[in-house]
PDB file of C-alpha atoms in Angstrom:
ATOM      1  CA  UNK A  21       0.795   7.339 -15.872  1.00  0.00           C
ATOM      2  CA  UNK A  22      -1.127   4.139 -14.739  1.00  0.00           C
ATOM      3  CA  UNK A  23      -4.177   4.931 -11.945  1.00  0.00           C
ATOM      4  CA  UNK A  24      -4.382   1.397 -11.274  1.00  0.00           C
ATOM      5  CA  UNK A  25      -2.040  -0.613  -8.862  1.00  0.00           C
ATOM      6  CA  UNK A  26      -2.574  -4.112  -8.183  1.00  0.00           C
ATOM      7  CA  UNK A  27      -1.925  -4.981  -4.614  1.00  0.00           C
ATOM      8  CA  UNK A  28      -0.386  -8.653  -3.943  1.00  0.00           C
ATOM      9  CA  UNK A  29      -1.720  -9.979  -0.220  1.00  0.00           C
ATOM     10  CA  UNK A  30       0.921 -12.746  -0.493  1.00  0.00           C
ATOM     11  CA  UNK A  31       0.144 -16.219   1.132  1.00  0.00           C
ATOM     12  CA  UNK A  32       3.893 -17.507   0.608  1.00  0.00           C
ATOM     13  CA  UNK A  33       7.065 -16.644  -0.619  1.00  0.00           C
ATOM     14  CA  UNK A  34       6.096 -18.769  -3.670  1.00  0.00           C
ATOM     15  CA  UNK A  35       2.521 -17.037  -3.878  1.00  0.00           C
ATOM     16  CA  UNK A  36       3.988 -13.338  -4.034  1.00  0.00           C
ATOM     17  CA  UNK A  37       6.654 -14.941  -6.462  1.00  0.00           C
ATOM     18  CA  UNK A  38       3.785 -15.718  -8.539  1.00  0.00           C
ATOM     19  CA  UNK A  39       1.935 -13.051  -8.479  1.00  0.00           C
ATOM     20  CA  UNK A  40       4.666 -10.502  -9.177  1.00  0.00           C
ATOM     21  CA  UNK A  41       5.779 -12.180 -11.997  1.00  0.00           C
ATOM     22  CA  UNK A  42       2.259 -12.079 -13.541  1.00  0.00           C
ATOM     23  CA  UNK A  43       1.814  -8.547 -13.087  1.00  0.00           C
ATOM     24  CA  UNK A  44       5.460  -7.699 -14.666  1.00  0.00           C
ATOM     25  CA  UNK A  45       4.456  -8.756 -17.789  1.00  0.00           C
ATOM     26  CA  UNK A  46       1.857  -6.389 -18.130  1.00  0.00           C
ATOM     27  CA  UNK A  47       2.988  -3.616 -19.548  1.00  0.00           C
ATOM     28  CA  UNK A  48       0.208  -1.121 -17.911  1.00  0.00           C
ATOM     29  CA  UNK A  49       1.175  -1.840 -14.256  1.00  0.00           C
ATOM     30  CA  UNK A  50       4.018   0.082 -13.666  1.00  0.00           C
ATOM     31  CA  UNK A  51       3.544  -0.055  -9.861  1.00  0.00           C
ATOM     32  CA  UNK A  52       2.440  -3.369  -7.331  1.00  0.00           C
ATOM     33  CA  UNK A  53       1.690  -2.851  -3.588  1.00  0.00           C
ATOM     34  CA  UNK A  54       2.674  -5.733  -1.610  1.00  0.00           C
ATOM     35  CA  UNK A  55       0.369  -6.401   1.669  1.00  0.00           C
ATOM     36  CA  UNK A  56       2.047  -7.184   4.840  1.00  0.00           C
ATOM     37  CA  UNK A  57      -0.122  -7.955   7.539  1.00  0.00           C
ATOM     38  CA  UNK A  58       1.320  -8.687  11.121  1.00  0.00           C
ATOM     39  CA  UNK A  59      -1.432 -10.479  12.405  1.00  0.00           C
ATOM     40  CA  UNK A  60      -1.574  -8.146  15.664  1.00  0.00           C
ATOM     41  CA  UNK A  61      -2.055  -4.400  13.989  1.00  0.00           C
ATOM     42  CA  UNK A  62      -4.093  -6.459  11.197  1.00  0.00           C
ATOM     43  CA  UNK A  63      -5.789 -10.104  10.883  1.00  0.00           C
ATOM     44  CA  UNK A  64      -5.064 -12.786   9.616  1.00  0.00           C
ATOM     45  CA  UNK A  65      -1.421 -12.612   9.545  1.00  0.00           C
ATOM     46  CA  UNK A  66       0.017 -13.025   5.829  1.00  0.00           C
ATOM     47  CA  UNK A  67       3.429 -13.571   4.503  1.00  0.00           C
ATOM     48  CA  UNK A  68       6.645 -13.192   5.708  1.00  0.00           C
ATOM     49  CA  UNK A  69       4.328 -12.996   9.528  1.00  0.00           C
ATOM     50  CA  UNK A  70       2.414 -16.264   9.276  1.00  0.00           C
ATOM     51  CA  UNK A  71       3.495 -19.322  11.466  1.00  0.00           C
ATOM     52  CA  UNK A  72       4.605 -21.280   8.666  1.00  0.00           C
ATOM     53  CA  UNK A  73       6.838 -18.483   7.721  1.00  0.00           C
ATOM     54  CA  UNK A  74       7.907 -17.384  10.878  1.00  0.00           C
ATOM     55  CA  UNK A  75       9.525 -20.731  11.800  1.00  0.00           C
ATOM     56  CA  UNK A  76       9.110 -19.021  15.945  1.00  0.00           C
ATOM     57  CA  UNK A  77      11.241 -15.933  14.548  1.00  0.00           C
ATOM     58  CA  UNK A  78       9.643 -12.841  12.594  1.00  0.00           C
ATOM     59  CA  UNK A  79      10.638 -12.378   9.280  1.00  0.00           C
ATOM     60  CA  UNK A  80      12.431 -15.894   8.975  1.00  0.00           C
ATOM     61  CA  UNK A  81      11.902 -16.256   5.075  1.00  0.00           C
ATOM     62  CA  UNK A  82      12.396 -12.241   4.557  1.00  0.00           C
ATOM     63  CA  UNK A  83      16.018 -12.432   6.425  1.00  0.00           C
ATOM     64  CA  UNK A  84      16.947 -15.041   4.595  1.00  0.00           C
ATOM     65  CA  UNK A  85      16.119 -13.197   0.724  1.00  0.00           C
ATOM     66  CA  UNK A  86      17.939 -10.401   2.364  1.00  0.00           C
ATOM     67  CA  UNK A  87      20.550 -12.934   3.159  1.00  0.00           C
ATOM     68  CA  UNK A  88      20.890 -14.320  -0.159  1.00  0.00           C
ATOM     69  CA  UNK A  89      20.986 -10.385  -1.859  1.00  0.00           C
ATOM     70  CA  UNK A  90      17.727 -11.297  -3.737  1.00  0.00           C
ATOM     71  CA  UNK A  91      15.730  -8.577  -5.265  1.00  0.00           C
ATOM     72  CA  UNK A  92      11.945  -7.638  -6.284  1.00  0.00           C
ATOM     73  CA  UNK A  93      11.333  -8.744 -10.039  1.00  0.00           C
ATOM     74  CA  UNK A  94      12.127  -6.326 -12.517  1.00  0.00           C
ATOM     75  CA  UNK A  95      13.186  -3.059 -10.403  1.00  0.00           C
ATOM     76  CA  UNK A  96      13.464  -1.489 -13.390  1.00  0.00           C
ATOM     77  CA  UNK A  97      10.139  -2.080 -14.912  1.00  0.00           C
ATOM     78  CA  UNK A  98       7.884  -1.619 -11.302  1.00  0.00           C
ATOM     79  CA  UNK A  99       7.816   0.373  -8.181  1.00  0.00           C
ATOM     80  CA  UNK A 100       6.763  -1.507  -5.268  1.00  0.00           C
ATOM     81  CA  UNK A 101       5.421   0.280  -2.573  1.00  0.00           C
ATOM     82  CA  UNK A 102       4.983  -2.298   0.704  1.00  0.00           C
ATOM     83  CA  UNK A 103       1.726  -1.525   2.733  1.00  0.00           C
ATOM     84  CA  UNK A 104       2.809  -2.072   6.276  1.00  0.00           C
ATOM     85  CA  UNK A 105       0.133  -3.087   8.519  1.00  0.00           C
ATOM     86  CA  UNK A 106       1.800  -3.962  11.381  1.00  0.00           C
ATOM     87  CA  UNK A 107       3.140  -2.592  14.781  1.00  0.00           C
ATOM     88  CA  UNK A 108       6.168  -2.641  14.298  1.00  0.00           C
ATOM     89  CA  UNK A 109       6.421  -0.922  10.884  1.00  0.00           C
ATOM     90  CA  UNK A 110       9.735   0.821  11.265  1.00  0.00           C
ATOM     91  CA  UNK A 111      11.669  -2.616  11.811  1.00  0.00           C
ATOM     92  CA  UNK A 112       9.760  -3.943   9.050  1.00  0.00           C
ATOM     93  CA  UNK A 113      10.379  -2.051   6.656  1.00  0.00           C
ATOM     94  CA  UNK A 114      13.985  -2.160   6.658  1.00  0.00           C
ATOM     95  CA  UNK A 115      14.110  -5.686   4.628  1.00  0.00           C
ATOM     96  CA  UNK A 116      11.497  -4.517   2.131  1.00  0.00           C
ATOM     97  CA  UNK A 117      13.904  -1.675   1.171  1.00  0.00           C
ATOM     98  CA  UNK A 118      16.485  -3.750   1.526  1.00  0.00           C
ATOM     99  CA  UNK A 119      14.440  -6.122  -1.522  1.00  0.00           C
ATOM    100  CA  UNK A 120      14.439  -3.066  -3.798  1.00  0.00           C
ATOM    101  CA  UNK A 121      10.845  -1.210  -2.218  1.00  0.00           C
ATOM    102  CA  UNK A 122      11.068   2.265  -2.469  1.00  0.00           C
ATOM    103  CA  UNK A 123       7.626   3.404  -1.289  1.00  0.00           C
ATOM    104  CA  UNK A 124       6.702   2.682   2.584  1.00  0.00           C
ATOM    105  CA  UNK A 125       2.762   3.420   3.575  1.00  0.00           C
ATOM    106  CA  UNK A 126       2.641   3.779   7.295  1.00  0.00           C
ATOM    107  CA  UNK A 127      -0.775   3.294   9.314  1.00  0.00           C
ATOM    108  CA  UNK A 128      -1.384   6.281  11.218  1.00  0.00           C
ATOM    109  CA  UNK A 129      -3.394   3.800  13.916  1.00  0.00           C
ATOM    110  CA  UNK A 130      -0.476   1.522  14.169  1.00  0.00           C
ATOM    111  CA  UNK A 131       1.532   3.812  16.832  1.00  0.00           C
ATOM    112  CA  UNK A 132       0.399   6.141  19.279  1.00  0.00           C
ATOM    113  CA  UNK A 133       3.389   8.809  18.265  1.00  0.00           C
ATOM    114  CA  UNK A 134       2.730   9.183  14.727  1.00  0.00           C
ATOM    115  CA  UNK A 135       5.184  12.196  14.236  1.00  0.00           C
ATOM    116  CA  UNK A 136       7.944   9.872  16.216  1.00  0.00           C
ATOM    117  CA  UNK A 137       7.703   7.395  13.755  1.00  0.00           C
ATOM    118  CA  UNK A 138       7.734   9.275  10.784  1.00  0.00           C
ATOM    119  CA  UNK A 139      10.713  10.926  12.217  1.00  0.00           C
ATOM    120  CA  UNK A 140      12.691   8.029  12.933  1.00  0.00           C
ATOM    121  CA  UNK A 141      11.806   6.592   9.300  1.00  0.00           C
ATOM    122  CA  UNK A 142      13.437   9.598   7.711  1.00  0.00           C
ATOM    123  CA  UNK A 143      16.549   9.407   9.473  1.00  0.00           C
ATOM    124  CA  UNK A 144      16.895   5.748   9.025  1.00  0.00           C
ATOM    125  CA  UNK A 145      15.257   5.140   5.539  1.00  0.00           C
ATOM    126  CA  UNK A 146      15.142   8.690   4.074  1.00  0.00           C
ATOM    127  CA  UNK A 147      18.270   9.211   2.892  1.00  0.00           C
ATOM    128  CA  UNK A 148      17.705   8.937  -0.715  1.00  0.00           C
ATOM    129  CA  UNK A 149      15.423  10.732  -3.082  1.00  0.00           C
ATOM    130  CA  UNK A 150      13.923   7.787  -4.472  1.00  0.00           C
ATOM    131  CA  UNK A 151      11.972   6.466  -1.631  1.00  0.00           C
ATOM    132  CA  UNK A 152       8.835   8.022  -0.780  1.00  0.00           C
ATOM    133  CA  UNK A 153       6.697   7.720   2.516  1.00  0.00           C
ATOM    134  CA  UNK A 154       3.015   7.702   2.918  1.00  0.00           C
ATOM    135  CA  UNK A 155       0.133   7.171   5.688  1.00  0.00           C
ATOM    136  CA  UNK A 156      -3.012   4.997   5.668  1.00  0.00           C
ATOM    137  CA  UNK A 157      -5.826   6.206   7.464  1.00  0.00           C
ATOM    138  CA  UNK A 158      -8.761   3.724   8.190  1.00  0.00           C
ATOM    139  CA  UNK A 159     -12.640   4.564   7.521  1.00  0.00           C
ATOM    140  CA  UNK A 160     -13.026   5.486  10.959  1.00  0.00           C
ATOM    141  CA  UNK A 161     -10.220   7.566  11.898  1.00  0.00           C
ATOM    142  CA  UNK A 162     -10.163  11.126  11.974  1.00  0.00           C
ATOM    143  CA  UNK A 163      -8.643  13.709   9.407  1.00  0.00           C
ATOM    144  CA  UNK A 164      -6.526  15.400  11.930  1.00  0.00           C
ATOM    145  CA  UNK A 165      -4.841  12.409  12.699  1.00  0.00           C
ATOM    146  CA  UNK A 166      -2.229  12.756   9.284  1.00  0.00           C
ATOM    147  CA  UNK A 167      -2.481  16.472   9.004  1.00  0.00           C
ATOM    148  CA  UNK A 168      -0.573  16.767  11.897  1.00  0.00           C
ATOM    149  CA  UNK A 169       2.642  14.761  10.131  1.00  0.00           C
ATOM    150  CA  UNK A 170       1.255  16.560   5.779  1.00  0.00           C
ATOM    151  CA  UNK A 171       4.635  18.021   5.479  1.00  0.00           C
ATOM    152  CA  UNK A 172       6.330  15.001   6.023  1.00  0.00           C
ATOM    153  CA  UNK A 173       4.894  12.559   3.791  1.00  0.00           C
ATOM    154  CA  UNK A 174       4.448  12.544  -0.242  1.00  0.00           C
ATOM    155  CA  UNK A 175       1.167  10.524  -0.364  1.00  0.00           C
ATOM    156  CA  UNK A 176      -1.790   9.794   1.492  1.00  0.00           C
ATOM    157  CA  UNK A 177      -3.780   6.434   1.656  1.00  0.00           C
ATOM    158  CA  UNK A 178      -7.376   6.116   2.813  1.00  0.00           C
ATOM    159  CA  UNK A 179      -8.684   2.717   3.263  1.00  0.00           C
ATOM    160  CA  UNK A 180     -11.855   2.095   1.796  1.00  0.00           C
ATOM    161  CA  UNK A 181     -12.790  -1.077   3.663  1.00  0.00           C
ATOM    162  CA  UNK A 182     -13.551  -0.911   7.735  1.00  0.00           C
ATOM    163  CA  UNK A 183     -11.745  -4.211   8.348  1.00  0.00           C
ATOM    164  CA  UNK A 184      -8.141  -3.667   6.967  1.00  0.00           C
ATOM    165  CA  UNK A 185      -5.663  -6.783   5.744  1.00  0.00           C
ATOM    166  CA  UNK A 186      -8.072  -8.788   3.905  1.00  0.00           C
ATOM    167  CA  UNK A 187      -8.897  -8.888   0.146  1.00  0.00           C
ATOM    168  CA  UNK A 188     -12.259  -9.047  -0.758  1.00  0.00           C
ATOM    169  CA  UNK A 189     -14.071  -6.396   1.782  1.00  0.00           C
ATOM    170  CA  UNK A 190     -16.796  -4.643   0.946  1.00  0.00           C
ATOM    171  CA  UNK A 191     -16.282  -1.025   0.166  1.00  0.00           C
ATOM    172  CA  UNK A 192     -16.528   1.431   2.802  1.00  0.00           C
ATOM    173  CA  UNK A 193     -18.622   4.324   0.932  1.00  0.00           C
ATOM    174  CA  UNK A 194     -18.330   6.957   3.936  1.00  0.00           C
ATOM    175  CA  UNK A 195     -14.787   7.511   2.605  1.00  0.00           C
ATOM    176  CA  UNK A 196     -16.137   9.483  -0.283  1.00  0.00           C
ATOM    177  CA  UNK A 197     -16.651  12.091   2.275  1.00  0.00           C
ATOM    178  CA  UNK A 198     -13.381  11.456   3.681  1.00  0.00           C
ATOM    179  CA  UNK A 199     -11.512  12.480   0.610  1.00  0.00           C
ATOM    180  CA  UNK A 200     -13.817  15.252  -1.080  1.00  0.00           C
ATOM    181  CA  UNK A 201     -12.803  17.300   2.688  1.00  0.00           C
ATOM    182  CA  UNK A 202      -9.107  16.421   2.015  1.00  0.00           C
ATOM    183  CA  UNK A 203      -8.821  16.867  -1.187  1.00  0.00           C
ATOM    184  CA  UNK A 204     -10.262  20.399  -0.621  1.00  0.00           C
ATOM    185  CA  UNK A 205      -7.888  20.907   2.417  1.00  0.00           C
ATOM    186  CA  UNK A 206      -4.885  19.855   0.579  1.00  0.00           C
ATOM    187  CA  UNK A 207      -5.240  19.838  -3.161  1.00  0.00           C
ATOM    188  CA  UNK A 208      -1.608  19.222  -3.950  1.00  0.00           C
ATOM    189  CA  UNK A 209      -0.818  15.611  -1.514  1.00  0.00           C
ATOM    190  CA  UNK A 210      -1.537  12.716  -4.099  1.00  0.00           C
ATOM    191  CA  UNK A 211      -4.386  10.594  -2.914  1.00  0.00           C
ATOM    192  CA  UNK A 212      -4.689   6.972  -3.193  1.00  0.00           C
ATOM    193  CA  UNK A 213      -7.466   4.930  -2.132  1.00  0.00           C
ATOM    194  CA  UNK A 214      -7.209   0.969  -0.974  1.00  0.00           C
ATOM    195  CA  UNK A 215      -9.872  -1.721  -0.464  1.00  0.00           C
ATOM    196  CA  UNK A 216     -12.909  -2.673  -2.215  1.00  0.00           C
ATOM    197  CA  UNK A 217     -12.901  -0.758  -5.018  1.00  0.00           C
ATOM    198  CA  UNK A 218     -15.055  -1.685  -7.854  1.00  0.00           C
ATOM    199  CA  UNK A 219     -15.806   0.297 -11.366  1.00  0.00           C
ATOM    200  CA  UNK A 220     -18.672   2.646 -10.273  1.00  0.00           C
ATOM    201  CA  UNK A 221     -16.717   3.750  -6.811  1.00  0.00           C
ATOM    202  CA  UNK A 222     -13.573   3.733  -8.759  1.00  0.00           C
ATOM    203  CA  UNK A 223     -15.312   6.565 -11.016  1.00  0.00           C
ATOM    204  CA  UNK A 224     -16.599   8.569  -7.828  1.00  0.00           C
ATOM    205  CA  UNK A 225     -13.368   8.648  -6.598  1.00  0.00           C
ATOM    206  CA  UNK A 226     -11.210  10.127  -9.282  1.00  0.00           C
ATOM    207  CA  UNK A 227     -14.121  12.442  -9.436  1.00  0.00           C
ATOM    208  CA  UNK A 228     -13.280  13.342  -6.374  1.00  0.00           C
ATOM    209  CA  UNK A 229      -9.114  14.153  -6.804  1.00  0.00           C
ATOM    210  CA  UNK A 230      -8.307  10.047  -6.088  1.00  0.00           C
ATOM    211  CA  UNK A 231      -5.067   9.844  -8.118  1.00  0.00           C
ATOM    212  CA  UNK A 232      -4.511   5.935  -7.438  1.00  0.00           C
ATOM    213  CA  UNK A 233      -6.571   3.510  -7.068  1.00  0.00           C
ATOM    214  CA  UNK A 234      -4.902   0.351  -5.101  1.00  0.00           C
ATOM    215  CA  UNK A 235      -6.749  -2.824  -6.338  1.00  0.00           C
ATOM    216  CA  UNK A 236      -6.623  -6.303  -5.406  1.00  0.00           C
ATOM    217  CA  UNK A 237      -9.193  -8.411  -5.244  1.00  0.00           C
ATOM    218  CA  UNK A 238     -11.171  -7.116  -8.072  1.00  0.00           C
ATOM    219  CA  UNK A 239      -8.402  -7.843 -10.500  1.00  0.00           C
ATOM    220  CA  UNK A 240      -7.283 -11.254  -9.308  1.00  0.00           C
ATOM    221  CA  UNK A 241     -10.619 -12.531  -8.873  1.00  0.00           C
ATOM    222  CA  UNK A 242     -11.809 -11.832 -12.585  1.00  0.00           C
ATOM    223  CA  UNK A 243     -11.900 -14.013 -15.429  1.00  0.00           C
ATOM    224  CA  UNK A 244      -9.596 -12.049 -17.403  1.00  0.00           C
ATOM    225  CA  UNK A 245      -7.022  -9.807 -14.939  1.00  0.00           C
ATOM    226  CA  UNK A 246      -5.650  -7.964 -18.142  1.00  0.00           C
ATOM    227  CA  UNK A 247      -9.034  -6.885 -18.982  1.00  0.00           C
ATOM    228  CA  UNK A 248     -10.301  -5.705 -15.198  1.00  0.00           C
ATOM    229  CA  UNK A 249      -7.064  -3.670 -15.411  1.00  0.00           C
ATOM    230  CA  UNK A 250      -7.700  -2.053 -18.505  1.00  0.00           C
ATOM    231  CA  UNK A 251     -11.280  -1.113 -17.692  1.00  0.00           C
ATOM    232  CA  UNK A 252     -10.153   0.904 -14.572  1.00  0.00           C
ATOM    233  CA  UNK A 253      -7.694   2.808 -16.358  1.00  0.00           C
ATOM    234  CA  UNK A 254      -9.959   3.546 -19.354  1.00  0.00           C
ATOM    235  CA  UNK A 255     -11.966   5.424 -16.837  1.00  0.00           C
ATOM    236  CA  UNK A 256     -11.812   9.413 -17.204  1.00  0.00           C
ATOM    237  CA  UNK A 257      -9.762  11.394 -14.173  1.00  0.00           C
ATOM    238  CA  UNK A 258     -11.116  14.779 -14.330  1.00  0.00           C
ATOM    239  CA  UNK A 259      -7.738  16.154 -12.210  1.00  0.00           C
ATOM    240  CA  UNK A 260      -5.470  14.654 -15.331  1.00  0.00           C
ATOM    241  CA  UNK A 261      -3.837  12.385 -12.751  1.00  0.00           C
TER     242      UNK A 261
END
């Protein structure tokens, strides 16, 4: 099973056309996050939320794939798991399922009745096995904040950047501490980390019980993508993730 996912901040519908369909073709990437950033929850806004997109109406250009019944590339070659950092998640994330998504990371900061929201996803979304639901925490938020909701997600997602929704952050070292205490709380909730990740913190994290590491900027900013891919998941994962 790949550790690596490459995670698509799309600019345009043509940019995250473009960028899925390089990814597709390699054969180690079995899963892509897709970025969606509101602009309110998260800055700068990105695709479908930017004003060129939005036309004056949210999710213009997302309606209208939805419209047209088109679907993610290759469904049955990738997951796609939609990181939604926005405030209104819930209505969101109905279009992106709608595409073919079947993985929906919710940021614990983005409401202020987490265990609402989580609850309302599951009756609306949760129907089928097949899609999975998630939180993000940020580098400054507390622990408790997504223990309160651990038996009703299947993954968590700590962000290893303090200022979310852009590629190229620096990474966030303090949440190395952050994941050693909940990995030892809860050894069994998969663990993904998001944001700045290079090779040396990539290694202190699987140390650590990181079972995914969600990579963007690294990969798509180096000479050779393929390669950058490859040397994360030569690394060693002491937890056999």
């Amino acid at each position: 099973m790949s550790i690596v996912v490459p995670a698509v901040l799309p600019l345009s519908h043509e940019d995250l056309n473009e960028k899925l369909d390089f990814f597709v073709q390699i054969p180690s990437v079995s899963r892509v996050q897709i970025d969606v950033v509101d602009g309110r929850f998260a800055t700068p806004a990105c695709w479908p939320f930017s004003a060129k997109a939005t036309k004056g109406k949210p999710y213009s250009e997302l309606e209208t794939m939805v419209q047209k019944k088109e679907m993610l590339p290759r469904l049955h070659d990738i997951e796609y798991e939609i990181d939604l950092m926005c405030t209104d998640a819930e209505l969101a994330a109905a279009a992106w399922l709608t595409l073919g998504a079947t993985r929906l990371t919710f940021h614990a900061e983005s409401t202020a009745n987490l265990p609402r929201l989580l609850a309302s996803a599951r009756r609306r979304y949760g129907g089928h096995e097949i899609i999975s639901f998630g939180l993000a925490l940020n580098i400054m938020s507390d622990l408790a904040l997504i223990e309160q909701c651990i038996d009703h997600i299947q993954y968590v997602q700590f962000m290893g950047i303090s200022r979310i929704g852009r590629q190229g952050q620096p990474f966030d070292e303090r949440v190395f501490e952050k994941v050693r205490i909940f990995h030892t709380r809860h050894p069994d909730i998969p663990i993904q980390v998001d944001g700045g990740i290079a090779l040396e913190s990539a290694k202190k994290l699987l140390s650590l019980g990181v079972s995914t590491l969600i990579i963007g900027s690294s990969i798509l900013k180096s000479g050779d993508p393929v390669a950058a891919i490859a040397a994360f998941e030569a690394l060693p994962t002491p937890y056999g993730v």
